[in-house]
Short mmCIF file of C-alpha atoms in Angstrom, two decimals:
data_model
loop_
_atom_site.label_atom_id
_atom_site.label_comp_id
_atom_site.label_asym_id
_atom_site.label_seq_id
_atom_site.Cartn_x
_atom_site.Cartn_y
_atom_site.Cartn_z
CA MET A 1 70.58 -15.36 -46.33
CA ASP A 2 73.22 -12.79 -45.45
CA CYS A 3 75.69 -14.02 -42.86
CA GLN A 4 77.23 -11.47 -40.52
CA ALA A 5 80.43 -11.69 -38.52
CA VAL A 6 79.38 -10.17 -35.21
CA LYS A 7 80.72 -10.17 -31.66
CA PHE A 8 78.32 -10.37 -28.73
CA SER A 9 78.10 -12.48 -25.61
CA GLY A 10 76.14 -15.26 -27.30
CA SER A 11 78.48 -15.45 -30.26
CA LEU A 12 81.49 -15.64 -27.93
CA ALA A 13 79.85 -18.56 -26.14
CA ALA A 14 79.23 -20.20 -29.49
CA GLU A 15 82.83 -19.58 -30.54
CA ALA A 16 84.06 -21.28 -27.37
CA VAL A 17 82.30 -24.56 -28.21
CA LEU A 18 82.14 -24.37 -32.00
CA ASP A 19 84.14 -27.54 -32.60
CA LEU A 20 82.55 -29.67 -29.88
CA GLY A 21 79.47 -30.70 -31.86
CA ASP A 22 76.57 -29.53 -34.00
CA LEU A 23 75.69 -26.03 -32.85
CA ILE A 24 72.27 -24.35 -32.79
CA ILE A 25 71.91 -20.73 -31.71
CA ALA A 26 68.47 -19.82 -30.37
CA ALA A 27 68.05 -16.76 -28.20
CA PRO A 28 65.48 -14.08 -27.32
CA ALA A 29 65.10 -11.56 -30.10
CA LYS A 30 65.23 -8.71 -27.55
CA GLN A 31 66.75 -8.00 -24.15
CA GLN A 32 65.02 -10.22 -21.58
CA SER A 33 66.87 -9.70 -18.28
CA GLY A 34 65.11 -10.74 -15.10
CA MET A 35 62.54 -12.98 -16.78
CA GLY A 36 63.27 -16.12 -14.75
CA ARG A 37 61.46 -19.07 -16.32
CA ALA A 38 58.52 -16.91 -17.39
CA PHE A 39 56.35 -17.79 -20.39
CA PRO A 40 54.77 -14.44 -21.29
CA ARG A 41 51.93 -14.33 -23.80
CA LEU A 42 52.28 -11.16 -25.83
CA GLU A 43 51.10 -10.32 -29.34
CA ASP A 44 54.42 -11.27 -30.90
CA THR A 45 55.21 -14.29 -28.70
CA GLY A 46 56.44 -17.24 -30.73
CA ILE A 47 57.63 -15.36 -33.80
CA ILE A 48 61.04 -16.72 -34.80
CA GLU A 49 63.43 -14.64 -36.87
CA THR A 50 66.04 -16.57 -38.84
CA SER A 51 69.50 -15.22 -39.57
CA CYS A 52 73.07 -16.35 -39.91
CA ILE A 53 76.20 -15.62 -37.90
CA ARG A 54 79.74 -16.16 -39.15
CA ILE A 55 81.97 -17.54 -36.41
CA ASN A 56 85.62 -18.32 -37.16
CA GLY A 57 84.77 -18.48 -40.85
CA GLN A 58 81.91 -20.92 -40.31
CA GLU A 59 78.31 -19.97 -41.06
CA ILE A 60 75.93 -20.88 -38.21
CA PRO A 61 72.13 -20.54 -38.44
CA ALA A 62 70.75 -18.34 -35.67
CA TYR A 63 67.19 -17.97 -34.46
CA GLY A 64 65.77 -14.96 -32.62
CA VAL A 65 62.72 -16.04 -30.64
CA HIS A 66 60.16 -13.46 -29.59
CA GLY A 67 59.77 -14.44 -25.96
CA SER A 68 61.66 -15.14 -22.79
CA PRO A 69 64.94 -17.07 -22.55
CA ALA A 70 62.99 -20.12 -21.38
CA LEU A 71 60.74 -19.86 -24.44
CA ALA A 72 63.79 -19.60 -26.67
CA VAL A 73 64.99 -22.91 -25.24
CA ALA A 74 61.56 -24.51 -25.58
CA HIS A 75 61.23 -23.50 -29.24
CA GLY A 76 64.83 -24.51 -29.86
CA ILE A 77 64.20 -28.02 -28.53
CA LEU A 78 60.72 -28.54 -29.97
CA GLU A 79 60.95 -26.81 -33.36
CA ILE A 80 64.48 -25.90 -34.36
CA ALA A 81 66.64 -28.87 -33.35
CA ASP A 82 66.15 -32.06 -35.36
CA ARG A 83 67.05 -34.20 -32.34
CA LYS A 84 67.34 -33.84 -28.59
CA PRO A 85 70.34 -31.62 -27.74
CA ASP A 86 73.13 -33.01 -25.56
CA LEU A 87 73.76 -29.70 -23.79
CA CYS A 88 72.19 -26.27 -23.37
CA ILE A 89 74.48 -23.27 -22.86
CA SER A 90 72.84 -20.14 -21.52
CA GLY A 91 74.87 -16.94 -21.60
CA ILE A 92 77.40 -15.47 -21.47
CA ASN A 93 75.29 -13.11 -19.37
CA TYR A 94 76.24 -9.55 -18.47
CA GLY A 95 75.79 -9.53 -14.71
CA GLU A 96 76.40 -12.10 -12.01
CA ASN A 97 73.69 -14.56 -10.97
CA LEU A 98 74.34 -15.46 -7.34
CA GLY A 99 72.48 -16.56 -4.23
CA GLN A 100 68.70 -16.57 -4.10
CA THR A 101 68.37 -14.14 -7.01
CA VAL A 102 69.14 -16.96 -9.45
CA THR A 103 65.40 -17.64 -9.61
CA CYS A 104 64.91 -14.16 -11.11
CA SER A 105 67.49 -14.74 -13.82
CA GLY A 106 66.52 -15.28 -17.43
CA THR A 107 69.89 -16.96 -17.91
CA LEU A 108 69.03 -19.52 -15.23
CA GLY A 109 65.44 -19.69 -16.45
CA ALA A 110 66.67 -20.91 -19.83
CA ALA A 111 68.91 -23.47 -18.15
CA ILE A 112 66.06 -24.70 -15.95
CA GLU A 113 63.81 -25.13 -19.00
CA ALA A 114 66.45 -27.31 -20.64
CA ALA A 115 67.00 -29.29 -17.45
CA SER A 116 63.27 -29.89 -17.12
CA ARG A 117 63.47 -31.69 -20.46
CA GLY A 118 66.35 -33.90 -19.39
CA ILE A 119 69.08 -31.80 -21.02
CA PRO A 120 72.09 -30.77 -18.90
CA ALA A 121 72.67 -27.04 -18.88
CA LEU A 122 75.44 -24.53 -18.31
CA ALA A 123 74.54 -21.01 -17.18
CA VAL A 124 77.49 -18.64 -17.51
CA SER A 125 77.59 -15.06 -16.22
CA VAL A 126 80.31 -12.43 -15.94
CA GLU A 127 80.27 -9.78 -13.23
CA ALA A 128 79.07 -6.39 -14.44
CA ASP A 129 77.95 -3.17 -12.82
CA LEU A 130 74.20 -2.86 -12.39
CA SER A 131 74.18 0.29 -14.53
CA ILE A 132 75.20 -1.63 -17.66
CA GLN A 133 73.63 -5.04 -17.15
CA ARG A 134 70.73 -4.33 -19.50
CA LEU A 135 72.86 -2.98 -22.32
CA GLU A 136 73.11 -4.98 -25.53
CA GLN A 137 76.90 -5.04 -25.70
CA LEU A 138 80.00 -4.92 -23.50
CA PRO A 139 83.69 -5.01 -24.46
CA ALA A 140 84.48 -8.52 -25.65
CA ALA A 141 87.69 -8.65 -23.60
CA ARG A 142 85.63 -8.93 -20.42
CA LEU A 143 84.25 -12.25 -21.64
CA ASP A 144 87.43 -14.08 -22.66
CA THR A 145 87.92 -15.94 -19.37
CA SER A 146 84.22 -16.80 -19.25
CA GLY A 147 84.49 -18.39 -22.68
CA GLU A 148 87.47 -20.49 -21.62
CA ILE A 149 85.84 -21.93 -18.51
CA LEU A 150 82.60 -22.43 -20.44
CA ARG A 151 84.46 -24.54 -23.00
CA ALA A 152 86.23 -26.61 -20.34
CA ALA A 153 82.96 -27.27 -18.51
CA ALA A 154 81.13 -28.17 -21.73
CA GLN A 155 83.85 -30.64 -22.67
CA ARG A 156 83.62 -32.40 -19.31
CA ILE A 157 79.83 -32.56 -19.34
CA LEU A 158 79.65 -33.88 -22.89
CA ALA A 159 82.31 -36.48 -22.09
CA LYS A 160 80.57 -37.30 -18.79
CA GLU A 161 84.03 -36.94 -17.29
CA ASN A 162 84.02 -36.87 -13.49
CA VAL A 163 81.22 -34.32 -13.29
CA MET A 164 79.07 -33.90 -10.20
CA GLN A 165 75.49 -35.10 -10.33
CA ALA A 166 73.57 -31.97 -11.23
CA ASP A 167 71.02 -30.64 -13.70
CA ILE A 168 72.62 -27.21 -14.08
CA TRP A 169 76.09 -25.78 -13.52
CA ASN A 170 75.85 -22.11 -12.62
CA ILE A 171 79.16 -20.40 -13.40
CA ASN A 172 79.93 -16.84 -12.30
CA VAL A 173 83.12 -15.06 -13.29
CA PRO A 174 84.53 -11.96 -11.54
CA ALA A 175 85.14 -9.07 -13.93
CA GLU A 176 88.92 -9.16 -13.56
CA ALA A 177 89.33 -12.95 -13.64
CA GLU A 178 92.12 -14.11 -15.94
CA ASP A 179 92.76 -17.76 -15.05
CA PRO A 180 89.86 -20.07 -16.01
CA LYS A 181 91.37 -22.78 -13.80
CA ASP A 182 91.12 -20.60 -10.69
CA TYR A 183 87.59 -21.64 -9.77
CA ARG A 184 85.82 -23.01 -6.72
CA ILE A 185 82.93 -25.48 -6.43
CA THR A 186 80.38 -23.63 -4.32
CA THR A 187 76.96 -23.84 -2.75
CA GLN A 188 74.13 -21.47 -3.53
CA SER A 189 73.97 -18.80 -0.85
CA ARG A 190 70.70 -18.27 0.99
CA GLN A 191 71.19 -14.51 0.68
CA ASN A 192 69.65 -12.50 -2.15
CA TYR A 193 72.79 -10.61 -3.30
CA PHE A 194 70.72 -8.15 -5.37
CA CYS A 195 67.94 -6.58 -3.31
CA PHE A 196 65.16 -4.19 -4.29
CA GLN A 197 65.26 -0.81 -2.63
CA LYS A 198 62.20 0.67 -0.95
CA PRO A 199 60.77 3.41 -3.18
CA GLN A 200 60.24 6.94 -2.00
CA LYS A 201 56.69 8.26 -1.91
CA ARG A 202 55.26 8.04 -5.41
CA ASP A 203 52.04 8.02 -7.44
CA PHE A 204 50.72 4.41 -7.56
CA SER A 205 48.86 5.18 -10.80
CA ARG A 206 52.08 5.84 -12.73
CA PRO A 207 54.48 3.18 -14.07
CA PHE A 208 57.45 2.52 -11.82
CA ARG A 209 60.45 0.20 -11.86
CA LEU A 210 62.00 -0.95 -8.61
CA THR A 211 65.75 -0.37 -8.42
CA SER A 212 68.25 -2.86 -7.01
CA LYS A 213 71.52 -2.76 -5.15
CA ILE A 214 73.99 -5.34 -3.89
CA SER A 215 73.19 -6.10 -0.26
CA ILE A 216 75.20 -8.67 1.69
CA ASP A 217 75.18 -9.56 5.37
CA MET A 218 78.82 -10.50 5.96
CA ASP A 219 78.05 -11.87 9.44
CA THR A 220 75.88 -14.66 8.04
CA LEU A 221 77.41 -15.13 4.59
CA GLU A 222 78.35 -18.77 4.03
CA ARG A 223 82.08 -19.18 3.34
CA ASP A 224 81.46 -22.03 0.88
CA SER A 225 78.88 -20.06 -1.10
CA ASP A 226 78.82 -18.60 -4.59
CA ILE A 227 78.54 -15.06 -3.23
CA TYR A 228 81.58 -15.49 -0.97
CA ALA A 229 83.70 -16.88 -3.82
CA VAL A 230 82.90 -14.09 -6.29
CA TYR A 231 82.28 -11.07 -4.05
CA VAL A 232 84.83 -11.69 -1.28
CA ASP A 233 87.58 -13.93 -2.68
CA ARG A 234 87.24 -12.83 -6.32
CA LYS A 235 87.29 -16.41 -7.58
CA ILE A 236 85.22 -18.02 -10.30
CA SER A 237 82.24 -19.82 -8.77
CA VAL A 238 80.86 -23.08 -10.16
CA THR A 239 77.64 -24.12 -8.43
CA PRO A 240 76.00 -27.45 -9.28
CA LEU A 241 72.22 -27.08 -9.08
CA THR A 242 69.24 -29.39 -9.32
CA ILE A 243 65.68 -28.50 -10.30
CA ASP A 244 64.38 -30.82 -7.58
CA MET A 245 63.37 -28.34 -4.87
CA THR A 246 62.35 -30.96 -2.33
CA ALA A 247 63.51 -29.92 1.15
CA GLY A 248 63.80 -33.49 2.42
CA ARG A 249 61.59 -35.90 4.29
CA THR A 250 60.94 -33.75 7.33
CA GLY A 251 57.31 -32.99 8.07
CA ILE A 252 55.48 -30.12 9.68
#
């Protein structure tokens, strides 16, 4: 099998944690932004392409799963790994995942799938303009800080070192961030952050894709939230999440 030395967001994440344990790379074979935790059933769903990536001189098997990010995790756990993984790393994603839109995110969908199987997960995203978030590649320099904080977080989780009780750690890095230690523990904002725009009059019989824009209500934005940290204060946001969506013991 030919082994290629390539640079992309997933390989930079792998490079950041290469020496921390046995590494398996499983990812969607194609761009899958906005898939959430979807499990689509298409004609090619479940096909797994095998390849090899050379990272820092080391050859790492890589698997391209035809399906969503959540399916890539499921196949990685059930078929590719020979034992239960200690940690799932999802990303580094091009485009921030903040507020209520995290449920739309394929990056978070993959992390949720891992968490549902009792595996702690890191979801790491770097801020990017909406116009380029679906591209296959961005300049690697934009991801350096993300890789550093990813590594630090992975080390602490694997060592079970003073980490908050959570299933998922959602990390968002401003585009210009340089210091991986300049982060803030945040809450998930109740605002959407990315909002669909109302279409102009169109033909309902023709395909159409809703467009999004950043939309924030500064009057109600929570100062301790992920959106406030990244959008207003330009700090790295680390949000501990749980997949337990129970609202509490209040009744109706």
